[in-house]
Structure formats: structure tokens, C-alpha cells
């Protein structure tokens, strides 16, 4: 079996080969951690955004969407805490001159301990077969218990040191664990320093009147500063939510893993405004709701898990990640944060404007609490794309590469293929394209043998192929082939649209979460 690194390399090369993701400015040798989406990638990204928007905005009467500007008044970032606290603890290796996030080095060390636990579990499960009780094994096997205790102890100490800004202890922990530079193997480290992740820029032409701005590092603040505008003009009653999608920018130091960690990326965020004191109920409710959204795509329940934060961000009183099993292991895909009244309270303080809600039931005004759901669109793209890319052994001994993107998200829903380039078949096929294109993105392909064309569409992720042949001319039927099962059926030309609609319609997929 291919190892994780090989699988991930395949994901990256396939994304390029099939027009999904390109390195930015590739002809100039690229720009690190910045990517462009190609003809298929732009469609997949749009479909994921729409799937989120529909679930969050269209299907919830009490959630509305906005589109705030990327540039915001610079005081926004003082109020939000980003100027003072949006830092990563960095450490340099003196020999390789490589810079790392100190917390990531420690977390990677812990991940290795956790993979040892996974190996013990797999071994025991094989040994005990059906009678294996995983929970019992995890709590009683001495080796596993010791591994877990060590992992917990390391994470607890790191969280405490970071919380107390005790960067000397973070370095001490790296040295005690004898963590080596992954590149050079050297343990010769500098001190740990804080580094702010926001990109600065200037507004205005002349040097003395120009205003220092930041490119927004999260979309959330555009929602907070518009809280009252939306609440009043939309006559919104608590609890209610404001959602938006848009670009965010972070000067990530450890920018690696393709589109997992980018310097320019897109977020899909929703801030839910609630009565103070109700945040834990809403926290649990949104964790469940968001997990259901993910599961509705059918990418396998085993590929998701919750991870409760040990170290809370400067604004949160509870936080959890939904983690996804990427080719390089379980990593954060989405965050659910209970942000208290931190943001609105601080914007009140810094702007001098009241950001309160009059609650008719309570007959009083208060600064609402906020429950946030925040997911990276690019990271969701990577989850979908990497999970969908599969090599399948076929019955005849050959293999096929297939991109099993959930049909609702696939860039092209159908490819129309005339069996031959003559006898009037292309004309009938083109007529079908002209009819279907009002409802779906359609690809027309007449080059090469039909078997090769099927493989090409499988690898590009197209869920249906419709083949027009000589029988079509006689009885107005075509062959429809399903990407995942490779099953082929003869159907009437007039039925094609309905067959595809049923499987790609968002209603069919999103009904599962209602
Ligand atoms: N408003 C809260 C917030 O921004 P976050 O945990 O920093 O919270 C939320 O980011 C989500 O944004 C993450 O779960 C991830 O999916 C995505 N994200 C964050 N940084 C990213 C980056 N550098 N590249 C791609 N996606 C990123």
C-alpha cells in the first residue's frame, strides 16, 4: 500500500493534471503557500460554498448573509485583539536555518505517540477479533495508558506555558523531548519568539497621509461591526445569525501541506447572536448541526472527529474543532467557538458606540453573546478532493483512477459522448448538451475510444456519462453510465435530465440534516 506521503503527492499532481489547483504565478516559479483554482477547481469551490450557504442561510429562517469588505478600519484589529494576540510562537533551527511553529513541533511529537496507540489498537483488534472491546483496551492496556498519559501531560504543559506566555518553558519542553529539526536532525534551537500573522498594507497615495491597514485575518469582524446594521434593518430577534464567505489573509510561517495552510484563503463563517448564559446549549447544538452537514456528504463518519481545545483563543470560553482525516492524518477542518461578548464588547469600547440588543422578553438591553462556526473553504476543498481520489482494482485485473466527488459538488455533472464522430451522432449529442446545459455544467467529448473517454471522466470526477449511439437514432434512447458503480443503463433521451437531477439536487443531500 502506498504511504501517506505518496498518496498526498498523488492528490497534488492529480489536482493539477485535471485543472483543479495550480501553484500561483507558476511561470515565475510560484509563490509559496498561494494557489490558483483552475476550471474544475473554481466550480468545485463554488459548489462547496453554495452547499454551505444553502444549509446555513437559505434553510435557516433566522440566519442572513452579508458580504463585508476585506479592508476594515484599523481600530477593528485593536478591538478584536489581533494586533496584540494574533501571534504564533516561532523557533528557528540554528543549523538548518528553518523556522518552525514551536507548538506544531510539539503537536507533531504528540501525534507520533498517538500513532503508537493506534498501532497497539490495530494489533489487539486483529488478535481478539470480534470480541475486541476498544474502550476497555484503551483504559486497561498498560502500555497504551502510559502513552496516553505522556501525550496528555505534554499537551497540558504546552497549553499552560502558552497561556502564561512562558516561551522559555516552551523551548525547555522541546529540548526535554529531544525534538530534532525534521530537515537537518539538529537539536540546536533558538529561543521561542512571538510573530504577528497579519499582513499590513497602506490606504492612500501620499506617504504622510497614508493610513496603515491590515488585510483581514478572519471574516468574522466584518460581521461584528455590522451587527446593529443587520439587526435593525432586518428586524432580527435573538437568537439570530449572520453568515458570510470571503477571503482572509495570514502570514503563515509554516505554510505547507498544499492548500491546507495558505497565506490567502477563503473562510465561511457564521456568528450566532444569543442571550448571555445560553452559550453552552448553543455550543452543543451547533457542534451537532455542523457535524451533520459534513456527514450529509457521505464521505464516511470515521473520517471525522471532534477535538476540544486545551488552549483557548483570546476570545473564547469553549472551543472545539471538527477534524478530518486528511492524507497526512486528522487535522482541523472547522472550528466551533463560543466567543462570549468579547468582540461586541470590545467594539463598543473602542468605537464608543453602543452595540446592544433590546430583548423584549427580558425587557432589558444587553451585549449579546456569540457562537461562531468557522470553516476554511480551501480546507473543505482539500477534504473533498483527497477523500474522493481513489485507485480501484477492477474485476478484469486493471485499475482505474476515479475522483468520487459527491455528485452534488462535482464540477461537471455529466459528459455527453457520441459513440462515433459520424453518422449524425455528434449532432444528436450536441442537441442533448444544448438542452442539459440550462440545468447542469455539461462536458462534450468525442475524442478517443469511448472506454478511454469514460476513464477520463472518472478521473475528472464527472458523476454521469451519457453515450449517444446508432440505437439512439432509431429509438431515442441513450446509455447512462454511473461513475461510482460503472453501471450502464439504457434510458429514454427524455429521462436523462430527471435521472441526473435527482442525484445532484442539493435538496436530496441537505434533507438529511433537517
Ligand atoms: N473566526 C475564527 C477563525 O478564524 P480559525 O480557527 O483561526 O478561526 C477558522 O480559522 C478556519 O479557517 C479553520 O478551521 C480552517 O479551516 C481555516 N483556516 C485558518 N487558517 C487557514 C489557512 N492559513 N489556510 C487555509 N485555511 C485556514
Short mmCIF file of C-alpha atoms and ligand atoms in Angstrom, two decimals:
data_model
loop_
_atom_site.label_atom_id
_atom_site.label_comp_id
_atom_site.label_asym_id
_atom_site.label_seq_id
_atom_site.Cartn_x
_atom_site.Cartn_y
_atom_site.Cartn_z
CA UNK A 1 0.00 0.00 0.00
CA UNK A 2 1.21 3.50 -0.80
CA UNK A 3 2.33 5.54 2.19
CA UNK A 4 0.70 8.81 3.30
CA UNK A 5 3.31 10.95 1.58
CA UNK A 6 2.85 9.18 -1.76
CA UNK A 7 -0.92 9.47 -1.52
CA UNK A 8 -0.64 13.18 -0.81
CA UNK A 9 1.75 13.71 -3.73
CA UNK A 10 -0.77 11.96 -5.96
CA UNK A 11 -3.52 14.29 -4.70
CA UNK A 12 -1.43 17.36 -5.58
CA UNK A 13 -0.44 16.13 -9.03
CA UNK A 14 -3.97 14.98 -9.85
CA UNK A 15 -5.34 18.39 -8.79
CA UNK A 16 -3.01 19.99 -11.31
CA UNK A 17 -3.46 17.48 -14.11
CA UNK A 18 -7.25 17.79 -14.08
CA UNK A 19 -7.48 21.59 -13.80
CA UNK A 20 -8.38 21.82 -10.12
CA UNK A 21 -5.47 23.61 -8.40
CA UNK A 22 -2.37 25.34 -9.78
CA UNK A 23 0.56 26.90 -7.99
CA UNK A 24 0.08 30.68 -8.12
CA UNK A 25 2.27 32.53 -10.68
CA UNK A 26 3.73 29.20 -11.73
CA UNK A 27 5.55 30.66 -14.77
CA UNK A 28 7.61 32.73 -12.30
CA UNK A 29 8.32 29.62 -10.21
CA UNK A 30 5.31 30.15 -7.98
CA UNK A 31 4.59 31.97 -4.75
CA UNK A 32 4.86 29.97 -1.58
CA UNK A 33 1.54 28.90 0.01
CA UNK A 34 -0.55 30.77 -2.57
CA UNK A 35 -2.65 28.79 -5.07
CA UNK A 36 -4.97 29.37 -8.01
CA UNK A 37 -8.04 27.32 -8.81
CA UNK A 38 -8.41 26.08 -12.37
CA UNK A 39 -11.50 25.47 -14.47
CA UNK A 40 -12.68 22.47 -12.42
CA UNK A 41 -11.40 23.77 -9.09
CA UNK A 42 -13.33 27.03 -9.40
CA UNK A 43 -16.54 25.04 -9.97
CA UNK A 44 -15.91 22.66 -7.05
CA UNK A 45 -15.14 25.60 -4.80
CA UNK A 46 -18.29 27.42 -5.90
CA UNK A 47 -20.40 24.32 -5.26
CA UNK A 48 -18.97 23.82 -1.76
CA UNK A 49 -19.64 27.49 -0.99
CA UNK A 50 -23.19 27.14 -2.24
CA UNK A 51 -23.75 23.92 -0.28
CA UNK A 52 -22.69 25.77 2.87
CA UNK A 53 -24.69 28.91 2.07
CA UNK A 54 -27.82 26.96 1.36
CA UNK A 55 -27.54 24.97 4.59
CA UNK A 56 -26.69 27.97 6.74
CA UNK A 57 -28.60 30.90 5.21
CA UNK A 58 -31.36 29.67 2.92
CA UNK A 59 -32.54 26.84 5.17
CA UNK A 60 -32.45 28.80 8.44
CA UNK A 61 -35.09 31.50 8.78
CA UNK A 62 -33.09 33.26 11.49
CA UNK A 63 -29.75 33.45 9.63
CA UNK A 64 -28.96 36.06 6.98
CA UNK A 65 -25.87 36.55 4.83
CA UNK A 66 -23.71 39.61 4.18
CA UNK A 67 -20.61 40.47 2.15
CA UNK A 68 -18.32 42.85 4.06
CA UNK A 69 -15.16 44.47 2.66
CA UNK A 70 -11.71 42.97 3.12
CA UNK A 71 -10.32 46.36 4.21
CA UNK A 72 -11.57 47.45 7.60
CA UNK A 73 -10.82 50.41 9.84
CA UNK A 74 -7.51 49.59 11.58
CA UNK A 75 -9.03 50.02 15.06
CA UNK A 76 -11.10 46.91 14.29
CA UNK A 77 -7.99 44.81 14.82
CA UNK A 78 -7.09 46.53 18.07
CA UNK A 79 -10.59 45.80 19.36
CA UNK A 80 -10.59 42.20 18.13
CA UNK A 81 -7.29 41.51 19.90
CA UNK A 82 -5.47 40.61 16.69
CA UNK A 83 -2.87 43.39 16.98
CA UNK A 84 -1.81 42.19 20.41
CA UNK A 85 -2.60 38.49 20.41
CA UNK A 86 -2.70 37.07 16.89
CA UNK A 87 0.74 35.58 17.17
CA UNK A 88 2.43 32.27 16.54
CA UNK A 89 5.28 31.09 18.77
CA UNK A 90 8.23 30.60 16.42
CA UNK A 91 11.52 28.83 16.83
CA UNK A 92 14.47 28.63 14.40
CA UNK A 93 16.84 25.77 13.97
CA UNK A 94 20.33 27.28 14.01
CA UNK A 95 21.81 24.66 11.70
CA UNK A 96 19.19 24.26 9.00
CA UNK A 97 18.05 27.92 9.38
CA UNK A 98 14.49 26.61 9.08
CA UNK A 99 11.74 28.33 11.03
CA UNK A 100 9.01 26.32 12.77
CA UNK A 101 5.96 26.92 14.88
CA UNK A 102 7.02 25.70 18.30
CA UNK A 103 3.53 24.40 19.14
CA UNK A 104 3.41 22.46 15.85
CA UNK A 105 6.74 20.76 16.60
CA UNK A 106 5.35 19.63 19.95
CA UNK A 107 1.99 18.59 18.49
CA UNK A 108 3.76 16.54 15.80
CA UNK A 109 5.70 14.80 18.57
CA UNK A 110 2.41 14.00 20.36
CA UNK A 111 0.89 12.78 17.09
CA UNK A 112 3.69 10.22 16.89
CA UNK A 113 2.78 8.95 20.38
CA UNK A 114 -0.86 8.77 19.30
CA UNK A 115 0.02 6.77 16.22
CA UNK A 116 1.76 4.27 18.51
CA UNK A 117 -1.54 3.92 20.40
CA UNK A 118 -3.36 3.38 17.10
CA UNK A 119 -0.87 0.65 16.18
CA UNK A 120 -1.43 -1.13 19.53
CA UNK A 121 -5.19 -0.92 18.99
CA UNK A 122 -4.91 -2.33 15.47
CA UNK A 123 -2.70 -5.20 16.69
CA UNK A 124 -5.04 -6.07 19.55
CA UNK A 125 -8.11 -5.81 17.36
CA UNK A 126 -6.55 -8.33 14.97
CA UNK A 127 -5.62 -10.64 17.85
CA UNK A 128 -9.01 -10.58 19.63
CA UNK A 129 -11.26 -10.35 16.56
CA UNK A 130 -14.98 -9.82 17.21
CA UNK A 131 -14.58 -9.95 20.98
CA UNK A 132 -12.30 -6.85 20.95
CA UNK A 133 -13.55 -4.03 23.16
CA UNK A 134 -11.65 -0.89 22.15
CA UNK A 135 -12.78 1.27 25.09
CA UNK A 136 -11.73 -1.38 27.59
CA UNK A 137 -8.39 -1.90 25.85
CA UNK A 138 -7.65 1.84 25.86
CA UNK A 139 -8.32 2.10 29.59
CA UNK A 140 -6.59 -1.11 30.75
CA UNK A 141 -3.62 -1.88 28.50
CA UNK A 142 -0.66 -0.56 30.50
CA UNK A 143 1.45 0.42 27.51
CA UNK A 144 -1.41 2.37 25.94
CA UNK A 145 -2.34 4.00 29.25
CA UNK A 146 1.28 5.16 29.66
CA UNK A 147 1.42 6.53 26.09
CA UNK A 148 -1.83 8.43 26.61
CA UNK A 149 -0.69 9.84 29.96
CA UNK A 150 2.53 11.08 28.37
CA UNK A 151 0.68 12.70 25.45
CA UNK A 152 -1.80 14.39 27.80
CA UNK A 153 0.96 15.64 30.08
CA UNK A 154 2.91 17.21 27.18
CA UNK A 155 -0.16 18.95 25.74
CA UNK A 156 -1.20 20.21 29.17
CA UNK A 157 2.21 21.67 29.87
CA UNK A 158 2.39 23.31 26.44
CA UNK A 159 -1.09 24.82 26.83
CA UNK A 160 -0.17 26.20 30.25
CA UNK A 161 3.12 27.71 29.05
CA UNK A 162 1.49 29.33 26.03
CA UNK A 163 -1.36 30.64 28.17
CA UNK A 164 1.13 32.21 30.58
CA UNK A 165 3.33 33.48 27.72
CA UNK A 166 6.13 31.40 29.23
CA UNK A 167 8.04 30.94 25.97
CA UNK A 168 11.18 29.81 27.81
CA UNK A 169 9.26 26.78 29.05
CA UNK A 170 8.03 26.00 25.52
CA UNK A 171 11.67 25.87 24.44
CA UNK A 172 12.57 23.81 27.52
CA UNK A 173 9.82 21.32 26.59
CA UNK A 174 11.19 20.99 23.02
CA UNK A 175 14.64 20.33 24.44
CA UNK A 176 13.43 17.87 27.09
CA UNK A 177 11.54 15.88 24.45
CA UNK A 178 14.69 15.98 22.33
CA UNK A 179 12.74 17.16 19.31
CA UNK A 180 15.02 17.45 16.30
CA UNK A 181 14.66 19.63 13.20
CA UNK A 182 12.78 17.44 10.67
CA UNK A 183 15.10 18.72 7.95
CA UNK A 184 18.58 18.53 9.47
CA UNK A 185 18.06 16.29 12.51
CA UNK A 186 19.78 19.00 14.61
CA UNK A 187 18.57 19.93 18.12
CA UNK A 188 20.28 23.33 18.08
CA UNK A 189 17.33 25.70 18.65
CA UNK A 190 16.96 29.47 19.14
CA UNK A 191 14.64 30.93 21.79
CA UNK A 192 10.91 30.91 21.06
CA UNK A 193 9.55 34.29 19.87
CA UNK A 194 6.06 35.60 19.09
CA UNK A 195 5.31 36.67 15.48
CA UNK A 196 2.14 38.54 14.37
CA UNK A 197 0.38 36.92 11.43
CA UNK A 198 -1.44 39.89 9.94
CA UNK A 199 -0.39 41.39 6.59
CA UNK A 200 -0.01 45.16 6.68
CA UNK A 201 -0.77 47.46 3.76
CA UNK A 202 -1.41 51.16 3.15
CA UNK A 203 -4.50 53.10 2.07
CA UNK A 204 -3.90 56.40 0.25
CA UNK A 205 -1.32 57.78 -2.14
CA UNK A 206 0.96 60.16 -0.26
CA UNK A 207 3.41 58.80 2.25
CA UNK A 208 2.44 61.14 5.11
CA UNK A 209 -1.33 60.83 4.80
CA UNK A 210 -1.44 57.11 4.06
CA UNK A 211 -3.28 55.01 6.61
CA UNK A 212 -1.85 51.72 7.82
CA UNK A 213 -4.30 48.92 7.24
CA UNK A 214 -4.35 45.16 7.61
CA UNK A 215 -5.72 42.60 5.23
CA UNK A 216 -8.40 40.91 7.33
CA UNK A 217 -7.14 37.71 9.01
CA UNK A 218 -10.73 36.46 9.52
CA UNK A 219 -14.09 37.40 8.03
CA UNK A 220 -15.78 37.40 11.45
CA UNK A 221 -15.01 41.03 12.29
CA UNK A 222 -16.93 42.25 9.21
CA UNK A 223 -19.97 40.63 10.81
CA UNK A 224 -19.42 42.10 14.28
CA UNK A 225 -19.07 45.68 13.06
CA UNK A 226 -22.31 45.24 11.09
CA UNK A 227 -24.22 43.59 13.92
CA UNK A 228 -26.56 46.54 14.59
CA UNK A 229 -26.98 47.43 10.89
CA UNK A 230 -28.26 43.94 10.15
CA UNK A 231 -30.23 43.51 13.38
CA UNK A 232 -32.10 46.81 12.88
CA UNK A 233 -32.65 46.70 9.09
CA UNK A 234 -33.57 43.02 9.16
CA UNK A 235 -35.60 43.37 12.39
CA UNK A 236 -33.78 40.32 13.66
CA UNK A 237 -34.70 38.80 17.02
CA UNK A 238 -32.23 36.95 19.20
CA UNK A 239 -31.25 34.19 18.65
CA UNK A 240 -30.19 35.00 15.09
CA UNK A 241 -27.16 34.54 12.89
CA UNK A 242 -25.16 36.47 10.29
CA UNK A 243 -23.12 34.48 7.78
CA UNK A 244 -20.56 35.40 5.17
CA UNK A 245 -17.95 33.87 2.95
CA UNK A 246 -14.83 35.63 1.77
CA UNK A 247 -11.08 35.95 1.58
CA UNK A 248 -8.83 36.11 4.65
CA UNK A 249 -5.06 36.57 4.80
CA UNK A 250 -2.45 35.29 7.23
CA UNK A 251 1.31 35.46 7.00
CA UNK A 252 1.62 31.78 7.90
CA UNK A 253 5.17 30.82 8.74
CA UNK A 254 4.81 27.10 8.49
CA UNK A 255 2.98 27.22 5.18
CA UNK A 256 2.98 23.70 3.85
CA UNK A 257 0.62 20.86 3.02
CA UNK A 258 -0.69 22.36 -0.22
CA UNK A 259 -4.00 24.19 0.23
CA UNK A 260 -4.32 23.09 3.87
CA UNK A 261 -2.47 26.15 5.16
CA UNK A 262 -2.40 29.09 2.78
CA UNK A 263 -1.47 32.75 3.06
CA UNK A 264 -4.58 33.82 1.12
CA UNK A 265 -7.62 31.65 1.71
CA UNK A 266 -11.37 31.77 1.97
CA UNK A 267 -13.50 31.33 5.06
CA UNK A 268 -17.19 30.52 5.52
CA UNK A 269 -18.19 31.90 8.88
CA UNK A 270 -21.41 32.35 10.82
CA UNK A 271 -21.83 34.34 14.02
CA UNK A 272 -24.91 33.38 16.03
CA UNK A 273 -26.06 36.07 18.48
CA UNK A 274 -27.57 34.69 21.67
CA UNK A 275 -28.68 35.58 25.18
CA UNK A 276 -25.79 35.60 27.68
CA UNK A 277 -25.79 32.41 29.74
CA UNK A 278 -27.22 30.23 26.93
CA UNK A 279 -23.87 29.73 25.19
CA UNK A 280 -23.24 26.13 26.28
CA UNK A 281 -26.61 24.94 24.89
CA UNK A 282 -25.90 26.66 21.58
CA UNK A 283 -22.33 25.43 21.55
CA UNK A 284 -23.52 21.82 21.75
CA UNK A 285 -26.33 22.43 19.25
CA UNK A 286 -24.02 23.97 16.64
CA UNK A 287 -21.40 21.26 17.10
CA UNK A 288 -24.07 18.71 16.26
CA UNK A 289 -25.57 20.72 13.40
CA UNK A 290 -22.22 21.28 11.73
CA UNK A 291 -21.19 17.66 12.08
CA UNK A 292 -24.47 16.64 10.40
CA UNK A 293 -23.68 18.98 7.49
CA UNK A 294 -20.35 17.24 6.99
CA UNK A 295 -21.86 13.76 7.27
CA UNK A 296 -24.57 14.63 4.72
CA UNK A 297 -21.89 14.47 2.01
CA UNK A 298 -21.38 10.78 2.69
CA UNK A 299 -17.59 10.89 2.97
CA UNK A 300 -17.53 8.39 5.87
CA UNK A 301 -18.31 9.03 9.54
CA UNK A 302 -14.93 7.51 10.54
CA UNK A 303 -13.16 10.38 8.80
CA UNK A 304 -14.42 12.97 11.28
CA UNK A 305 -13.88 13.58 14.96
CA UNK A 306 -14.24 16.40 17.48
CA UNK A 307 -11.22 17.83 19.21
CA UNK A 308 -11.86 20.04 22.24
CA UNK A 309 -9.32 22.84 22.62
CA UNK A 310 -6.92 22.73 25.54
CA UNK A 311 -5.64 26.21 24.82
CA UNK A 312 -8.49 28.64 24.14
CA UNK A 313 -8.10 31.57 21.75
CA UNK A 314 -8.13 35.02 23.34
CA UNK A 315 -11.86 35.44 22.64
CA UNK A 316 -13.35 32.04 23.58
CA UNK A 317 -14.80 30.33 26.67
CA UNK A 318 -15.23 27.00 24.86
CA UNK A 319 -13.97 25.75 21.50
CA UNK A 320 -13.84 22.55 19.51
CA UNK A 321 -12.55 21.58 16.09
CA UNK A 322 -14.18 19.23 13.67
CA UNK A 323 -11.15 17.31 12.47
CA UNK A 324 -10.98 15.45 9.18
CA UNK A 325 -8.74 12.58 8.21
CA UNK A 326 -6.56 14.23 5.55
CA UNK A 327 -3.87 12.19 3.77
CA UNK A 328 -1.44 13.43 6.46
CA UNK A 329 -3.70 12.47 9.39
CA UNK A 330 -6.54 14.01 11.41
CA UNK A 331 -6.36 17.83 11.27
CA UNK A 332 -8.66 20.78 11.92
CA UNK A 333 -11.28 21.40 9.26
CA UNK A 334 -13.75 23.63 11.09
CA UNK A 335 -13.88 25.48 14.41
CA UNK A 336 -16.93 25.94 16.67
CA UNK A 337 -16.20 28.75 19.12
CA UNK A 338 -18.15 30.22 21.99
CA UNK A 339 -16.86 33.82 21.70
CA UNK A 340 -18.84 35.27 24.65
CA UNK A 341 -19.39 39.07 24.40
CA UNK A 342 -15.67 39.59 23.75
CA UNK A 343 -15.96 41.03 20.24
CA UNK A 344 -19.10 43.16 20.54
CA UNK A 345 -17.99 44.33 23.99
CA UNK A 346 -14.61 45.43 22.69
CA UNK A 347 -16.05 47.11 19.60
CA UNK A 348 -18.34 49.07 21.95
CA UNK A 349 -15.32 50.11 23.96
CA UNK A 350 -13.10 51.10 21.03
CA UNK A 351 -15.80 52.76 18.88
CA UNK A 352 -17.73 54.44 21.68
CA UNK A 353 -20.97 53.20 20.03
CA UNK A 354 -23.50 51.00 21.81
CA UNK A 355 -23.75 47.52 20.28
CA UNK A 356 -26.64 46.22 22.33
CA UNK A 357 -29.86 44.40 21.76
CA UNK A 358 -33.12 45.26 23.47
CA UNK A 359 -34.70 41.99 24.49
CA UNK A 360 -38.49 42.46 24.69
CA UNK A 361 -38.91 39.23 26.66
CA UNK A 362 -36.41 40.30 29.30
CA UNK A 363 -37.34 43.98 28.98
CA UNK A 364 -33.68 44.98 29.06
CA UNK A 365 -30.72 45.67 26.77
CA UNK A 366 -27.55 43.62 26.71
CA UNK A 367 -24.48 42.88 24.61
CA UNK A 368 -25.31 39.51 23.03
CA UNK A 369 -23.04 36.50 23.35
CA UNK A 370 -21.80 34.90 20.16
CA UNK A 371 -21.48 31.34 18.97
CA UNK A 372 -19.30 31.06 15.88
CA UNK A 373 -18.91 28.35 13.25
CA UNK A 374 -15.87 28.88 11.03
CA UNK A 375 -14.69 26.66 8.20
CA UNK A 376 -11.97 27.17 5.61
CA UNK A 377 -13.38 26.73 2.10
CA UNK A 378 -10.00 25.66 0.73
CA UNK A 379 -9.55 23.16 3.53
CA UNK A 380 -13.01 21.75 2.82
CA UNK A 381 -11.98 21.54 -0.84
CA UNK A 382 -8.91 19.53 0.17
CA UNK A 383 -11.02 17.24 2.37
CA UNK A 384 -13.44 16.53 -0.50
CA UNK A 385 -10.77 16.20 -3.16
CA UNK A 386 -8.35 14.00 -1.23
CA UNK A 387 -11.10 11.74 0.07
CA UNK A 388 -12.57 11.36 -3.41
CA UNK A 389 -9.39 10.37 -5.21
CA UNK A 390 -9.27 6.59 -5.36
CA UNK A 391 -7.38 3.89 -7.22
CA UNK A 392 -9.69 0.94 -7.84
CA UNK A 393 -8.83 -2.58 -8.84
CA UNK A 394 -11.30 -3.80 -11.44
CA UNK A 395 -12.57 -7.33 -11.96
CA UNK A 396 -10.53 -7.73 -15.13
CA UNK A 397 -7.33 -7.04 -13.17
CA UNK A 398 -6.82 -3.49 -14.45
CA UNK A 399 -7.01 -0.40 -12.26
CA UNK A 400 -8.84 2.87 -12.69
CA UNK A 401 -8.29 6.29 -11.12
CA UNK A 402 -11.60 7.73 -10.07
CA UNK A 403 -12.47 11.00 -8.39
CA UNK A 404 -15.61 10.16 -6.41
CA UNK A 405 -16.57 13.74 -5.58
CA UNK A 406 -20.09 13.77 -4.06
CA UNK A 407 -22.28 14.31 -7.14
CA UNK A 408 -23.83 17.43 -5.64
CA UNK A 409 -20.40 19.11 -5.57
CA UNK A 410 -18.92 17.77 -8.81
CA UNK A 411 -17.79 20.50 -11.28
CA UNK A 412 -19.35 18.84 -14.33
CA UNK A 413 -22.43 16.76 -13.65
CA UNK A 414 -22.50 14.94 -16.96
CA UNK A 415 -20.40 14.27 -20.04
CA UNK A 416 -22.16 13.65 -23.34
CA UNK A 417 -20.26 11.29 -25.66
CA UNK A 418 -21.20 10.44 -29.25
CA UNK A 419 -20.01 6.86 -29.82
CA UNK A 420 -18.55 7.86 -33.20
CA UNK A 421 -17.68 11.15 -34.85
CA UNK A 422 -20.02 10.48 -37.78
CA UNK A 423 -23.45 9.15 -38.88
CA UNK A 424 -25.19 12.13 -37.26
CA UNK A 425 -24.25 11.05 -33.73
CA UNK A 426 -22.34 14.28 -32.81
CA UNK A 427 -25.36 16.36 -33.88
CA UNK A 428 -27.74 14.42 -31.60
CA UNK A 429 -25.21 14.58 -28.76
CA UNK A 430 -24.77 18.32 -29.21
CA UNK A 431 -28.54 18.79 -29.11
CA UNK A 432 -28.61 16.96 -25.78
CA UNK A 433 -25.81 19.21 -24.47
CA UNK A 434 -27.79 22.28 -25.52
CA UNK A 435 -30.77 21.02 -23.56
CA UNK A 436 -28.91 19.90 -20.42
CA UNK A 437 -26.68 22.97 -20.12
CA UNK A 438 -29.57 25.04 -18.76
CA UNK A 439 -29.54 22.87 -15.66
CA UNK A 440 -26.01 21.50 -15.29
CA UNK A 441 -22.40 22.00 -16.28
CA UNK A 442 -22.00 19.61 -19.20
CA UNK A 443 -18.86 18.38 -20.91
CA UNK A 444 -18.90 17.23 -24.54
CA UNK A 445 -16.21 14.76 -25.54
CA UNK A 446 -15.86 12.99 -28.89
CA UNK A 447 -12.12 12.23 -28.91
CA UNK A 448 -10.70 8.67 -28.48
CA UNK A 449 -12.45 5.34 -27.91
CA UNK A 450 -15.43 5.53 -25.58
CA UNK A 451 -13.67 3.41 -22.91
CA UNK A 452 -10.87 5.96 -22.68
CA UNK A 453 -13.36 8.76 -22.51
CA UNK A 454 -15.11 7.04 -19.56
CA UNK A 455 -11.75 6.77 -17.74
CA UNK A 456 -11.01 10.44 -18.41
CA UNK A 457 -14.37 11.50 -16.98
CA UNK A 458 -13.90 9.15 -13.98
CA UNK A 459 -10.58 10.80 -13.22
CA UNK A 460 -12.06 14.29 -13.66
CA UNK A 461 -14.89 13.46 -11.24
CA UNK A 462 -17.90 13.61 -13.60
CA UNK A 463 -20.70 11.54 -12.00
CA UNK A 464 -22.54 10.66 -15.23
CA UNK A 465 -21.64 9.85 -18.83
CA UNK A 466 -24.34 9.69 -21.48
CA UNK A 467 -23.44 7.91 -24.70
CA UNK A 468 -25.27 8.55 -27.95
CA UNK A 469 -25.07 5.61 -30.41
CA UNK A 470 -26.83 4.29 -33.51
CA UNK A 471 -29.71 2.92 -31.49
CA UNK A 472 -30.35 6.49 -30.28
CA UNK A 473 -31.18 7.44 -33.86
CA UNK A 474 -33.73 4.64 -34.06
CA UNK A 475 -35.49 4.69 -30.68
CA UNK A 476 -34.34 7.91 -28.89
CA UNK A 477 -32.62 6.03 -26.08
CA UNK A 478 -29.09 6.52 -24.72
CA UNK A 479 -26.74 4.73 -22.34
CA UNK A 480 -26.23 6.42 -19.00
CA UNK A 481 -23.20 5.34 -17.01
CA UNK A 482 -22.71 5.97 -13.32
CA UNK A 483 -19.15 6.95 -12.31
CA UNK A 484 -19.09 5.17 -8.94
CA UNK A 485 -20.68 1.86 -9.85
CA UNK A 486 -19.73 1.92 -13.56
CA UNK A 487 -23.23 0.56 -14.10
CA UNK A 488 -24.72 1.32 -17.51
CA UNK A 489 -28.42 1.59 -18.25
CA UNK A 490 -30.41 2.19 -21.40
CA UNK A 491 -32.84 5.06 -20.81
CA UNK A 492 -35.02 7.37 -22.88
CA UNK A 493 -33.35 10.61 -24.00
CA UNK A 494 -36.23 12.50 -22.43
CA UNK A 495 -35.49 10.94 -19.00
CA UNK A 496 -31.81 11.91 -18.80
CA UNK A 497 -32.37 15.29 -17.17
CA UNK A 498 -34.56 13.89 -14.38
CA UNK A 499 -32.21 11.00 -13.63
CA UNK A 500 -29.29 13.37 -13.16
CA UNK A 501 -31.32 16.00 -11.30
CA UNK A 502 -32.36 13.51 -8.65
CA UNK A 503 -28.78 12.74 -7.73
CA UNK A 504 -27.23 16.20 -7.93
CA UNK A 505 -30.00 18.28 -6.41
CA UNK A 506 -28.96 19.92 -3.12
CA UNK A 507 -32.40 19.21 -1.71
CA UNK A 508 -31.72 15.46 -1.89
CA UNK A 509 -28.44 15.85 0.03
CA UNK A 510 -29.36 18.55 2.51
CA UNK A 511 -32.68 16.99 3.52
CA UNK A 512 -30.60 14.58 5.60
CA UNK A 513 -29.68 17.36 8.03
CA UNK A 514 -33.10 18.91 8.51
N1 LIG B 1 -13.05 33.48 13.08
C1 LIG B 1 -12.40 32.40 13.73
C2 LIG B 1 -11.25 31.88 13.00
O1 LIG B 1 -10.80 32.49 12.05
P1 LIG B 1 -9.55 29.90 12.93
O2 LIG B 1 -9.58 28.61 13.68
O3 LIG B 1 -8.34 30.72 13.01
O4 LIG B 1 -10.82 30.71 13.49
C3 LIG B 1 -11.12 29.00 11.06
O5 LIG B 1 -9.91 29.62 11.42
C4 LIG B 1 -10.94 28.05 9.91
O6 LIG B 1 -10.31 28.73 8.82
C5 LIG B 1 -10.03 26.87 10.21
O7 LIG B 1 -10.73 25.82 10.82
C6 LIG B 1 -9.54 26.49 8.83
O8 LIG B 1 -10.48 25.66 8.18
C7 LIG B 1 -9.48 27.83 8.11
N2 LIG B 1 -8.10 28.34 8.07
C8 LIG B 1 -7.44 29.02 9.04
N3 LIG B 1 -6.21 29.35 8.65
C9 LIG B 1 -6.07 28.87 7.38
C10 LIG B 1 -5.01 28.90 6.42
N4 LIG B 1 -3.86 29.51 6.67
N5 LIG B 1 -5.22 28.29 5.23
C11 LIG B 1 -6.40 27.70 4.95
N6 LIG B 1 -7.41 27.64 5.81
C12 LIG B 1 -7.28 28.24 7.02
#
